[in-house]
Amino acid sequence: MKKLITTFLWLILITMMPLSVARAQESDIMARLKKFFTNIANYNNNYSQEKVYLHLDNNGYFPNEKIWFKAYVFRASTLLPTDLSKVLYVELVTPDGEVKERQSLPIINGRTYGNFTLDNIFKTGFYEIRAYTRAMLNWDNAYIYSRVFPIFDVPKDTTQFSTLKVSDDPQDSKLIRLRKTPTPFLSENSQKKGKIILTFYPEGGHLVKGIAGKVAYKLSNEQGLPLSSSLSLCSSDGTQLLTSTPEHEGMGVFEVPPTWVGGYAKVTDSKGKEQQFNLPQAQDAGCQMKVTTQNDGSMTVETAPNTAFGSKTLGISITCRGVACYFDTIHVHGKPVIKQIPRKQLRDGIQQVTIFTPEGEIVAERLVWVNPLQQPMIFEVEQNQHVYQPFSPIVLNFSLKNSAGLPQEGEFSLSVQDVGGMVAENGMDLKTDMILCSDLKGYIHDPEYYLEKNDAEHLHALDLLLMVQGWRRYEWKEMAGVQPFVLKQPVEDHQLIDGRILSSPKDKIGKSNLNVNLMIMLNRSFAENSAVTDQNGNFAMQLNKDLYGNVLGYFTITNKQDKRQNCSILLNRNFKPALLPYEPQQLLFKQPGTIRQQTIIQSPKTFQWTDNIPKVHYLGEVKVQEKAKDSYGSRYTYLGGESTGINNAAIYYNVEDEMEKWKDSGREEPLLWDWLKQRNPYFQYDRTIKPTGVIDTLTYEGRPVILWCDNRKSIQDPGNDYMGNEVRSLYIIKNVETILRIDPEYIEVLNSIKRLHPEYDVFRLSMPVLFLLYSELNQEQLFQYKKGTRATILHGFSKAEDFYSPNYRMEATPSPSDVRRTLYWDPALTTGKNGKISITLYSNSRKDSHIYINAEGISATGALFSIK
């Protein structure tokens, strides 16, 4: 009997073992899924992202004007003013991709402002303005703030802008290949056939065999501009299953049936030729995702596995701007599983829905829009007139209220433009950028369309946009801890100077436990800072006092015995986003007349106003004849100084900055011509050694080079070994008329050649290229080099200028030359406790002018608002 009982107990134990193992395995699966979500929940606290938006005073410019801007810097998760970074970098980038100017600005309560002066523009075209904090460079560069805008050639009649143009030099643009031609923003799955580009985007990321699936697509021409042609979906045997037509901006959607095993779409191009595009191959085993939002704002997520996927436990997470909103587990086994997510667990804007395995693999993922619950602010403006005569007072009354009609305090930036001077279309507004565009990669044409109405048509177009352009700002595997996050740049909560100390530029070995001493030369004093290198030779120091402008910094390296060490000093200050190609739609602009026609509102809100401002008597404009200037002078004035190079150059190099970057990277300072040969493929520098001596030859595009220094013809050998630090800037001039005007003596050289060889076309075969060099005694040259030292220019905060707006009833005299296009700019206006503010400005000399008002801001409660 005892043996029988023992056997029976063993049978029970053996029977229970699989159940116990299964429970342990299920417990392990749940723990791993929850761990991923815990990592996601902690990610935003550990690695919070930031967003930047720039409000510009205008949308297009001319040389010698100024770009005025206000920067708003937010925490991406909350869309509230950042409390992280205190330094913002704003760059003006040329059409060729050169950073023309970079400013650093202090961030105070998430705001800052500044301006670029366009008095050194040597080539018009489509420029880019970029803005970012240093911490933003830890993620994809595509998410920094970027706006492309035109700088036009100055028209002959500065009161009329009917015909505008930009300069274009295709050969020089090849120097920066990314800016050679506009490039459509494509995914790795884009297909180009003939002159058509078609890309498919299955919902959730994949098609799955045996499951019906929705497929969005983007149809465009070879330049990336949207097409409206219909496409036909065909199975592998050529049977046509359906037709689909793009619904908005070349985007459309169709559904493949459960029986789909493969096939293609066909599109007829403009020449009547049929082009075929293969659809993505369906997965043998997988889950199809389907996400819908309800009228009450709730979300339905359906996960449909096919038979081959088997029985599995999966996790589902929803995040919004990096913040964890929802987590649950689902068990799939051959049938669809539906989850209902209430609105209270979601946030306003773009949600990232991810279904994942216990191994950390993404099964399906997509972006979904949820309408904001927060009601918009009521921001209104009234003006004293509809049409303005020359030099008239313009009075604007602004009011800010919440949705309940209660007055609100807020800060906003304001631009008032003359409609007659508008030359380019408007960019997106602050709220649209923060809640939509900044979470998507690539250019979005007319983004305000998607949010202007909350109806079925606009919501469907927005859903198409998120399926087609839904590249992720936040990588799920990175947030979940599946892939490590590598911090490359610090959060600058102060002005920071950091770098690395090497034993020498060649061996690249970091020197640990050394003192890095910095003395900063100020106007009438100096400031000292210090740091100690870590085991890899890295150091970082926060400045004790904010620096403004360019100042001289003098570094010394010492050991613990205070003995100076012979080391190479590298500075980490050449960080910048990678250059991205322009997208075709960014370079489309309407004619000014069309812009003005669409801008003018026939009946803006006006109020009764009595003009009680004292008037002055207009005496007219008096012209004073200037005395003739001496054509000679110092190197700063002779032949117009450096503006000679600025106004005539095809290519410009800021050699001073380039040499500092060269030294920051740990390389020894090069000869100027060796550096230029690496920088520009069209420049050749050849040194030939002959019995008679050394012969140096400089050529550009096969043409001889004439060398001028400080606007005087160089009497030295053209191949003179200029060191990089001896030159501040270099301009390359190729225009024949300009060269002969600057160097008229060369005409005699050409005539001599012509007399000896009348068969030559000397202007084609012998025309040189002019190099204008400008030198300057840099402050760091005042310090004689000693081991373990380095003198360099440190770039502090840029100082913003004040916008000048004339008061024609006080000090300013009306003048017909007043053709201002931006009539008024103020980066920091505030409404009082009554929610109101009134401003007065004056119109220009244009008759019957209309004004365009563009204001962007944030209320004291953190709500974004704007008005156009």
PDB file of N, CA, C and O in Angstrom, residues 187-250:
ATOM      1  N   SER A 187      12.134  57.422 -48.123  1.00  0.00           N
ATOM      2  CA  SER A 187      12.415  56.361 -47.176  1.00  0.00           C
ATOM      3  C   SER A 187      13.214  55.289 -47.896  1.00  0.00           C
ATOM      4  O   SER A 187      13.366  55.306 -49.122  1.00  0.00           O
ATOM      5  N   GLU A 188      13.707  54.324 -47.144  1.00  0.00           N
ATOM      6  CA  GLU A 188      14.504  53.256 -47.741  1.00  0.00           C
ATOM      7  C   GLU A 188      13.663  52.372 -48.661  1.00  0.00           C
ATOM      8  O   GLU A 188      14.201  51.621 -49.470  1.00  0.00           O
ATOM      9  N   ASN A 189      12.327  52.466 -48.557  1.00  0.00           N
ATOM     10  CA  ASN A 189      11.445  51.650 -49.388  1.00  0.00           C
ATOM     11  C   ASN A 189      10.934  52.382 -50.621  1.00  0.00           C
ATOM     12  O   ASN A 189      10.120  51.838 -51.360  1.00  0.00           O
ATOM     13  N   SER A 190      11.371  53.631 -50.830  1.00  0.00           N
ATOM     14  CA  SER A 190      10.889  54.389 -51.991  1.00  0.00           C
ATOM     15  C   SER A 190      11.368  53.742 -53.287  1.00  0.00           C
ATOM     16  O   SER A 190      12.496  53.246 -53.375  1.00  0.00           O
ATOM     17  N   GLN A 191      10.490  53.760 -54.283  1.00  0.00           N
ATOM     18  CA  GLN A 191      10.829  53.203 -55.593  1.00  0.00           C
ATOM     19  C   GLN A 191      10.682  54.306 -56.643  1.00  0.00           C
ATOM     20  O   GLN A 191       9.693  55.036 -56.644  1.00  0.00           O
ATOM     21  N   LYS A 192      11.673  54.403 -57.523  1.00  0.00           N
ATOM     22  CA  LYS A 192      11.622  55.373 -58.605  1.00  0.00           C
ATOM     23  C   LYS A 192      11.586  54.641 -59.929  1.00  0.00           C
ATOM     24  O   LYS A 192      12.479  53.848 -60.236  1.00  0.00           O
ATOM     25  N   LYS A 193      10.568  54.882 -60.714  1.00  0.00           N
ATOM     26  CA  LYS A 193      10.420  54.298 -62.039  1.00  0.00           C
ATOM     27  C   LYS A 193      10.095  55.432 -63.018  1.00  0.00           C
ATOM     28  O   LYS A 193       9.093  56.134 -62.847  1.00  0.00           O
ATOM     29  N   GLY A 194      10.962  55.609 -63.999  1.00  0.00           N
ATOM     30  CA  GLY A 194      10.775  56.732 -64.920  1.00  0.00           C
ATOM     31  C   GLY A 194      10.869  58.032 -64.155  1.00  0.00           C
ATOM     32  O   GLY A 194      11.860  58.304 -63.462  1.00  0.00           O
ATOM     33  N   LYS A 195       9.839  58.841 -64.226  1.00  0.00           N
ATOM     34  CA  LYS A 195       9.815  60.123 -63.528  1.00  0.00           C
ATOM     35  C   LYS A 195       8.811  60.122 -62.386  1.00  0.00           C
ATOM     36  O   LYS A 195       8.291  61.175 -61.996  1.00  0.00           O
ATOM     37  N   ILE A 196       8.549  58.926 -61.847  1.00  0.00           N
ATOM     38  CA  ILE A 196       7.594  58.784 -60.753  1.00  0.00           C
ATOM     39  C   ILE A 196       8.285  58.140 -59.552  1.00  0.00           C
ATOM     40  O   ILE A 196       9.061  57.206 -59.691  1.00  0.00           O
ATOM     41  N   ILE A 197       7.989  58.660 -58.363  1.00  0.00           N
ATOM     42  CA  ILE A 197       8.452  58.068 -57.113  1.00  0.00           C
ATOM     43  C   ILE A 197       7.224  57.633 -56.320  1.00  0.00           C
ATOM     44  O   ILE A 197       6.292  58.424 -56.114  1.00  0.00           O
ATOM     45  N   LEU A 198       7.212  56.369 -55.896  1.00  0.00           N
ATOM     46  CA  LEU A 198       6.089  55.837 -55.135  1.00  0.00           C
ATOM     47  C   LEU A 198       6.630  55.080 -53.929  1.00  0.00           C
ATOM     48  O   LEU A 198       7.538  54.249 -54.055  1.00  0.00           O
ATOM     49  N   THR A 199       6.073  55.372 -52.768  1.00  0.00           N
ATOM     50  CA  THR A 199       6.480  54.709 -51.535  1.00  0.00           C
ATOM     51  C   THR A 199       5.246  54.180 -50.827  1.00  0.00           C
ATOM     52  O   THR A 199       4.243  54.891 -50.710  1.00  0.00           O
ATOM     53  N   PHE A 200       5.320  52.933 -50.344  1.00  0.00           N
ATOM     54  CA  PHE A 200       4.209  52.304 -49.621  1.00  0.00           C
ATOM     55  C   PHE A 200       4.519  52.260 -48.133  1.00  0.00           C
ATOM     56  O   PHE A 200       5.659  52.009 -47.720  1.00  0.00           O
ATOM     57  N   TYR A 201       3.474  52.467 -47.313  1.00  0.00           N
ATOM     58  CA  TYR A 201       3.613  52.473 -45.859  1.00  0.00           C
ATOM     59  C   TYR A 201       2.488  51.633 -45.246  1.00  0.00           C
ATOM     60  O   TYR A 201       1.412  52.160 -44.931  1.00  0.00           O
ATOM     61  N   PRO A 202       2.690  50.306 -45.066  1.00  0.00           N
ATOM     62  CA  PRO A 202       1.657  49.482 -44.431  1.00  0.00           C
ATOM     63  C   PRO A 202       1.399  49.940 -42.995  1.00  0.00           C
ATOM     64  O   PRO A 202       2.334  50.310 -42.279  1.00  0.00           O
ATOM     65  N   GLU A 203       0.148  49.921 -42.587  1.00  0.00           N
ATOM     66  CA  GLU A 203      -0.176  50.298 -41.211  1.00  0.00           C
ATOM     67  C   GLU A 203       0.505  49.336 -40.251  1.00  0.00           C
ATOM     68  O   GLU A 203       0.414  48.121 -40.403  1.00  0.00           O
ATOM     69  N   GLY A 204       1.175  49.865 -39.283  1.00  0.00           N
ATOM     70  CA  GLY A 204       1.906  49.039 -38.338  1.00  0.00           C
ATOM     71  C   GLY A 204       3.294  48.690 -38.783  1.00  0.00           C
ATOM     72  O   GLY A 204       4.089  48.154 -38.011  1.00  0.00           O
ATOM     73  N   GLY A 205       3.621  48.951 -40.050  1.00  0.00           N
ATOM     74  CA  GLY A 205       4.969  48.713 -40.548  1.00  0.00           C
ATOM     75  C   GLY A 205       5.108  47.524 -41.469  1.00  0.00           C
ATOM     76  O   GLY A 205       6.110  47.421 -42.189  1.00  0.00           O
ATOM     77  N   HIS A 206       4.116  46.592 -41.482  1.00  0.00           N
ATOM     78  CA  HIS A 206       4.252  45.380 -42.291  1.00  0.00           C
ATOM     79  C   HIS A 206       2.890  44.935 -42.814  1.00  0.00           C
ATOM     80  O   HIS A 206       1.851  45.198 -42.207  1.00  0.00           O
ATOM     81  N   LEU A 207       2.920  44.231 -43.940  1.00  0.00           N
ATOM     82  CA  LEU A 207       1.785  43.416 -44.370  1.00  0.00           C
ATOM     83  C   LEU A 207       1.986  42.016 -43.808  1.00  0.00           C
ATOM     84  O   LEU A 207       3.117  41.546 -43.653  1.00  0.00           O
ATOM     85  N   VAL A 208       0.877  41.332 -43.507  1.00  0.00           N
ATOM     86  CA  VAL A 208       0.936  40.000 -42.916  1.00  0.00           C
ATOM     87  C   VAL A 208       0.075  39.056 -43.745  1.00  0.00           C
ATOM     88  O   VAL A 208      -1.078  39.376 -44.059  1.00  0.00           O
ATOM     89  N   LYS A 209       0.609  37.926 -44.092  1.00  0.00           N
ATOM     90  CA  LYS A 209      -0.122  36.955 -44.916  1.00  0.00           C
ATOM     91  C   LYS A 209      -1.381  36.479 -44.188  1.00  0.00           C
ATOM     92  O   LYS A 209      -1.347  36.137 -43.007  1.00  0.00           O
ATOM     93  N   GLY A 210      -2.493  36.464 -44.930  1.00  0.00           N
ATOM     94  CA  GLY A 210      -3.755  35.976 -44.397  1.00  0.00           C
ATOM     95  C   GLY A 210      -4.558  37.007 -43.635  1.00  0.00           C
ATOM     96  O   GLY A 210      -5.661  36.702 -43.171  1.00  0.00           O
ATOM     97  N   ILE A 211      -4.049  38.252 -43.492  1.00  0.00           N
ATOM     98  CA  ILE A 211      -4.745  39.303 -42.752  1.00  0.00           C
ATOM     99  C   ILE A 211      -4.892  40.527 -43.652  1.00  0.00           C
ATOM    100  O   ILE A 211      -3.926  40.956 -44.288  1.00  0.00           O
ATOM    101  N   ALA A 212      -6.114  41.065 -43.702  1.00  0.00           N
ATOM    102  CA  ALA A 212      -6.325  42.298 -44.455  1.00  0.00           C
ATOM    103  C   ALA A 212      -5.519  43.427 -43.829  1.00  0.00           C
ATOM    104  O   ALA A 212      -5.410  43.506 -42.598  1.00  0.00           O
ATOM    105  N   GLY A 213      -4.952  44.269 -44.654  1.00  0.00           N
ATOM    106  CA  GLY A 213      -4.119  45.344 -44.129  1.00  0.00           C
ATOM    107  C   GLY A 213      -4.263  46.636 -44.900  1.00  0.00           C
ATOM    108  O   GLY A 213      -4.427  46.636 -46.124  1.00  0.00           O
ATOM    109  N   LYS A 214      -4.190  47.745 -44.154  1.00  0.00           N
ATOM    110  CA  LYS A 214      -4.288  49.069 -44.769  1.00  0.00           C
ATOM    111  C   LYS A 214      -2.901  49.528 -45.184  1.00  0.00           C
ATOM    112  O   LYS A 214      -1.937  49.361 -44.428  1.00  0.00           O
ATOM    113  N   VAL A 215      -2.781  50.089 -46.390  1.00  0.00           N
ATOM    114  CA  VAL A 215      -1.501  50.560 -46.913  1.00  0.00           C
ATOM    115  C   VAL A 215      -1.646  52.011 -47.358  1.00  0.00           C
ATOM    116  O   VAL A 215      -2.448  52.321 -48.246  1.00  0.00           O
ATOM    117  N   ALA A 216      -0.891  52.898 -46.729  1.00  0.00           N
ATOM    118  CA  ALA A 216      -0.835  54.290 -47.193  1.00  0.00           C
ATOM    119  C   ALA A 216       0.291  54.413 -48.206  1.00  0.00           C
ATOM    120  O   ALA A 216       1.182  53.565 -48.279  1.00  0.00           O
ATOM    121  N   TYR A 217       0.244  55.460 -49.021  1.00  0.00           N
ATOM    122  CA  TYR A 217       1.292  55.657 -50.021  1.00  0.00           C
ATOM    123  C   TYR A 217       1.491  57.135 -50.288  1.00  0.00           C
ATOM    124  O   TYR A 217       0.627  57.971 -49.991  1.00  0.00           O
ATOM    125  N   LYS A 218       2.668  57.435 -50.846  1.00  0.00           N
ATOM    126  CA  LYS A 218       2.985  58.809 -51.270  1.00  0.00           C
ATOM    127  C   LYS A 218       3.438  58.742 -52.720  1.00  0.00           C
ATOM    128  O   LYS A 218       4.371  58.005 -53.059  1.00  0.00           O
ATOM    129  N   LEU A 219       2.775  59.507 -53.584  1.00  0.00           N
ATOM    130  CA  LEU A 219       3.052  59.512 -55.022  1.00  0.00           C
ATOM    131  C   LEU A 219       3.569  60.892 -55.406  1.00  0.00           C
ATOM    132  O   LEU A 219       2.938  61.912 -55.120  1.00  0.00           O
ATOM    133  N   SER A 220       4.740  60.921 -56.049  1.00  0.00           N
ATOM    134  CA  SER A 220       5.333  62.207 -56.423  1.00  0.00           C
ATOM    135  C   SER A 220       6.109  62.061 -57.710  1.00  0.00           C
ATOM    136  O   SER A 220       6.382  60.945 -58.176  1.00  0.00           O
ATOM    137  N   ASN A 221       6.480  63.211 -58.294  1.00  0.00           N
ATOM    138  CA  ASN A 221       7.325  63.172 -59.478  1.00  0.00           C
ATOM    139  C   ASN A 221       8.786  63.046 -59.042  1.00  0.00           C
ATOM    140  O   ASN A 221       9.086  62.947 -57.857  1.00  0.00           O
ATOM    141  N   GLU A 222       9.690  63.058 -59.987  1.00  0.00           N
ATOM    142  CA  GLU A 222      11.100  62.825 -59.668  1.00  0.00           C
ATOM    143  C   GLU A 222      11.705  63.946 -58.831  1.00  0.00           C
ATOM    144  O   GLU A 222      12.734  63.756 -58.170  1.00  0.00           O
ATOM    145  N   GLN A 223      11.074  65.122 -58.816  1.00  0.00           N
ATOM    146  CA  GLN A 223      11.550  66.210 -57.957  1.00  0.00           C
ATOM    147  C   GLN A 223      10.957  66.142 -56.550  1.00  0.00           C
ATOM    148  O   GLN A 223      11.289  66.933 -55.688  1.00  0.00           O
ATOM    149  N   GLY A 224      10.042  65.170 -56.345  1.00  0.00           N
ATOM    150  CA  GLY A 224       9.423  65.038 -55.034  1.00  0.00           C
ATOM    151  C   GLY A 224       8.153  65.847 -54.880  1.00  0.00           C
ATOM    152  O   GLY A 224       7.596  65.927 -53.777  1.00  0.00           O
ATOM    153  N   LEU A 225       7.644  66.455 -55.949  1.00  0.00           N
ATOM    154  CA  LEU A 225       6.406  67.224 -55.878  1.00  0.00           C
ATOM    155  C   LEU A 225       5.221  66.279 -56.045  1.00  0.00           C
ATOM    156  O   LEU A 225       5.255  65.353 -56.865  1.00  0.00           O
ATOM    157  N   PRO A 226       4.141  66.468 -55.269  1.00  0.00           N
ATOM    158  CA  PRO A 226       3.037  65.502 -55.252  1.00  0.00           C
ATOM    159  C   PRO A 226       2.321  65.383 -56.595  1.00  0.00           C
ATOM    160  O   PRO A 226       2.176  66.366 -57.324  1.00  0.00           O
ATOM    161  N   LEU A 227       1.870  64.159 -56.884  1.00  0.00           N
ATOM    162  CA  LEU A 227       1.076  63.867 -58.080  1.00  0.00           C
ATOM    163  C   LEU A 227      -0.324  63.446 -57.671  1.00  0.00           C
ATOM    164  O   LEU A 227      -0.546  62.972 -56.559  1.00  0.00           O
ATOM    165  N   SER A 228      -1.263  63.606 -58.599  1.00  0.00           N
ATOM    166  CA  SER A 228      -2.657  63.221 -58.339  1.00  0.00           C
ATOM    167  C   SER A 228      -3.104  62.058 -59.214  1.00  0.00           C
ATOM    168  O   SER A 228      -4.287  61.752 -59.277  1.00  0.00           O
ATOM    169  N   SER A 229      -2.156  61.403 -59.898  1.00  0.00           N
ATOM    170  CA  SER A 229      -2.505  60.294 -60.786  1.00  0.00           C
ATOM    171  C   SER A 229      -3.046  59.116 -59.988  1.00  0.00           C
ATOM    172  O   SER A 229      -2.599  58.843 -58.866  1.00  0.00           O
ATOM    173  N   SER A 230      -3.990  58.361 -60.583  1.00  0.00           N
ATOM    174  CA  SER A 230      -4.538  57.180 -59.940  1.00  0.00           C
ATOM    175  C   SER A 230      -3.559  56.019 -60.078  1.00  0.00           C
ATOM    176  O   SER A 230      -2.758  55.965 -61.017  1.00  0.00           O
ATOM    177  N   LEU A 231      -3.642  55.102 -59.123  1.00  0.00           N
ATOM    178  CA  LEU A 231      -2.857  53.874 -59.230  1.00  0.00           C
ATOM    179  C   LEU A 231      -3.804  52.687 -59.172  1.00  0.00           C
ATOM    180  O   LEU A 231      -4.883  52.756 -58.575  1.00  0.00           O
ATOM    181  N   SER A 232      -3.406  51.596 -59.804  1.00  0.00           N
ATOM    182  CA  SER A 232      -4.194  50.365 -59.819  1.00  0.00           C
ATOM    183  C   SER A 232      -3.425  49.289 -59.074  1.00  0.00           C
ATOM    184  O   SER A 232      -2.232  49.082 -59.320  1.00  0.00           O
ATOM    185  N   LEU A 233      -4.114  48.599 -58.152  1.00  0.00           N
ATOM    186  CA  LEU A 233      -3.505  47.510 -57.405  1.00  0.00           C
ATOM    187  C   LEU A 233      -3.793  46.194 -58.113  1.00  0.00           C
ATOM    188  O   LEU A 233      -4.960  45.873 -58.397  1.00  0.00           O
ATOM    189  N   CYS A 234      -2.729  45.460 -58.392  1.00  0.00           N
ATOM    190  CA  CYS A 234      -2.863  44.201 -59.128  1.00  0.00           C
ATOM    191  C   CYS A 234      -2.200  43.070 -58.346  1.00  0.00           C
ATOM    192  O   CYS A 234      -1.191  43.272 -57.669  1.00  0.00           O
ATOM    193  N   SER A 235      -2.783  41.871 -58.445  1.00  0.00           N
ATOM    194  CA  SER A 235      -2.164  40.688 -57.853  1.00  0.00           C
ATOM    195  C   SER A 235      -1.013  40.235 -58.738  1.00  0.00           C
ATOM    196  O   SER A 235      -0.793  40.772 -59.835  1.00  0.00           O
ATOM    197  N   SER A 236      -0.281  39.215 -58.276  1.00  0.00           N
ATOM    198  CA  SER A 236       0.905  38.767 -58.999  1.00  0.00           C
ATOM    199  C   SER A 236       0.594  38.298 -60.404  1.00  0.00           C
ATOM    200  O   SER A 236       1.430  38.422 -61.317  1.00  0.00           O
ATOM    201  N   ASP A 237      -0.626  37.767 -60.622  1.00  0.00           N
ATOM    202  CA  ASP A 237      -0.991  37.276 -61.953  1.00  0.00           C
ATOM    203  C   ASP A 237      -1.535  38.374 -62.855  1.00  0.00           C
ATOM    204  O   ASP A 237      -1.989  38.097 -63.965  1.00  0.00           O
ATOM    205  N   GLY A 238      -1.522  39.637 -62.390  1.00  0.00           N
ATOM    206  CA  GLY A 238      -1.961  40.750 -63.208  1.00  0.00           C
ATOM    207  C   GLY A 238      -3.417  41.129 -63.049  1.00  0.00           C
ATOM    208  O   GLY A 238      -3.893  42.071 -63.680  1.00  0.00           O
ATOM    209  N   THR A 239      -4.160  40.427 -62.184  1.00  0.00           N
ATOM    210  CA  THR A 239      -5.567  40.751 -61.960  1.00  0.00           C
ATOM    211  C   THR A 239      -5.694  42.073 -61.205  1.00  0.00           C
ATOM    212  O   THR A 239      -5.088  42.252 -60.143  1.00  0.00           O
ATOM    213  N   GLN A 240      -6.482  43.003 -61.748  1.00  0.00           N
ATOM    214  CA  GLN A 240      -6.656  44.293 -61.098  1.00  0.00           C
ATOM    215  C   GLN A 240      -7.668  44.156 -59.970  1.00  0.00           C
ATOM    216  O   GLN A 240      -8.788  43.702 -60.174  1.00  0.00           O
ATOM    217  N   LEU A 241      -7.268  44.552 -58.770  1.00  0.00           N
ATOM    218  CA  LEU A 241      -8.125  44.403 -57.598  1.00  0.00           C
ATOM    219  C   LEU A 241      -8.850  45.687 -57.232  1.00  0.00           C
ATOM    220  O   LEU A 241     -10.002  45.639 -56.788  1.00  0.00           O
ATOM    221  N   LEU A 242      -8.195  46.815 -57.397  1.00  0.00           N
ATOM    222  CA  LEU A 242      -8.824  48.086 -57.045  1.00  0.00           C
ATOM    223  C   LEU A 242      -8.032  49.228 -57.645  1.00  0.00           C
ATOM    224  O   LEU A 242      -6.905  49.049 -58.120  1.00  0.00           O
ATOM    225  N   THR A 243      -8.617  50.404 -57.622  1.00  0.00           N
ATOM    226  CA  THR A 243      -7.910  51.632 -58.000  1.00  0.00           C
ATOM    227  C   THR A 243      -7.975  52.612 -56.831  1.00  0.00           C
ATOM    228  O   THR A 243      -8.912  52.580 -56.027  1.00  0.00           O
ATOM    229  N   SER A 244      -6.969  53.470 -56.728  1.00  0.00           N
ATOM    230  CA  SER A 244      -6.907  54.451 -55.650  1.00  0.00           C
ATOM    231  C   SER A 244      -6.347  55.746 -56.201  1.00  0.00           C
ATOM    232  O   SER A 244      -5.444  55.739 -57.049  1.00  0.00           O
ATOM    233  N   THR A 245      -6.872  56.861 -55.715  1.00  0.00           N
ATOM    234  CA  THR A 245      -6.417  58.189 -56.131  1.00  0.00           C
ATOM    235  C   THR A 245      -5.917  58.956 -54.919  1.00  0.00           C
ATOM    236  O   THR A 245      -6.561  58.931 -53.862  1.00  0.00           O
ATOM    237  N   PRO A 246      -4.767  59.606 -55.004  1.00  0.00           N
ATOM    238  CA  PRO A 246      -4.270  60.410 -53.867  1.00  0.00           C
ATOM    239  C   PRO A 246      -5.330  61.399 -53.407  1.00  0.00           C
ATOM    240  O   PRO A 246      -6.028  62.017 -54.214  1.00  0.00           O
ATOM    241  N   GLU A 247      -5.399  61.561 -52.097  1.00  0.00           N
ATOM    242  CA  GLU A 247      -6.445  62.412 -51.527  1.00  0.00           C
ATOM    243  C   GLU A 247      -5.925  63.766 -51.071  1.00  0.00           C
ATOM    244  O   GLU A 247      -6.685  64.726 -50.988  1.00  0.00           O
ATOM    245  N   HIS A 248      -4.632  63.841 -50.738  1.00  0.00           N
ATOM    246  CA  HIS A 248      -4.073  65.123 -50.296  1.00  0.00           C
ATOM    247  C   HIS A 248      -2.556  65.072 -50.436  1.00  0.00           C
ATOM    248  O   HIS A 248      -1.911  64.152 -49.920  1.00  0.00           O
ATOM    249  N   GLU A 249      -1.987  66.044 -51.121  1.00  0.00           N
ATOM    250  CA  GLU A 249      -0.533  66.173 -51.270  1.00  0.00           C
ATOM    251  C   GLU A 249       0.115  64.870 -51.736  1.00  0.00           C
ATOM    252  O   GLU A 249       1.185  64.488 -51.269  1.00  0.00           O
ATOM    253  N   GLY A 250      -0.529  64.173 -52.692  1.00  0.00           N
ATOM    254  CA  GLY A 250       0.029  62.939 -53.232  1.00  0.00           C
ATOM    255  C   GLY A 250      -0.127  61.734 -52.330  1.00  0.00           C
ATOM    256  O   GLY A 250       0.378  60.646 -52.648  1.00  0.00           O
TER     257      GLY A 250
END
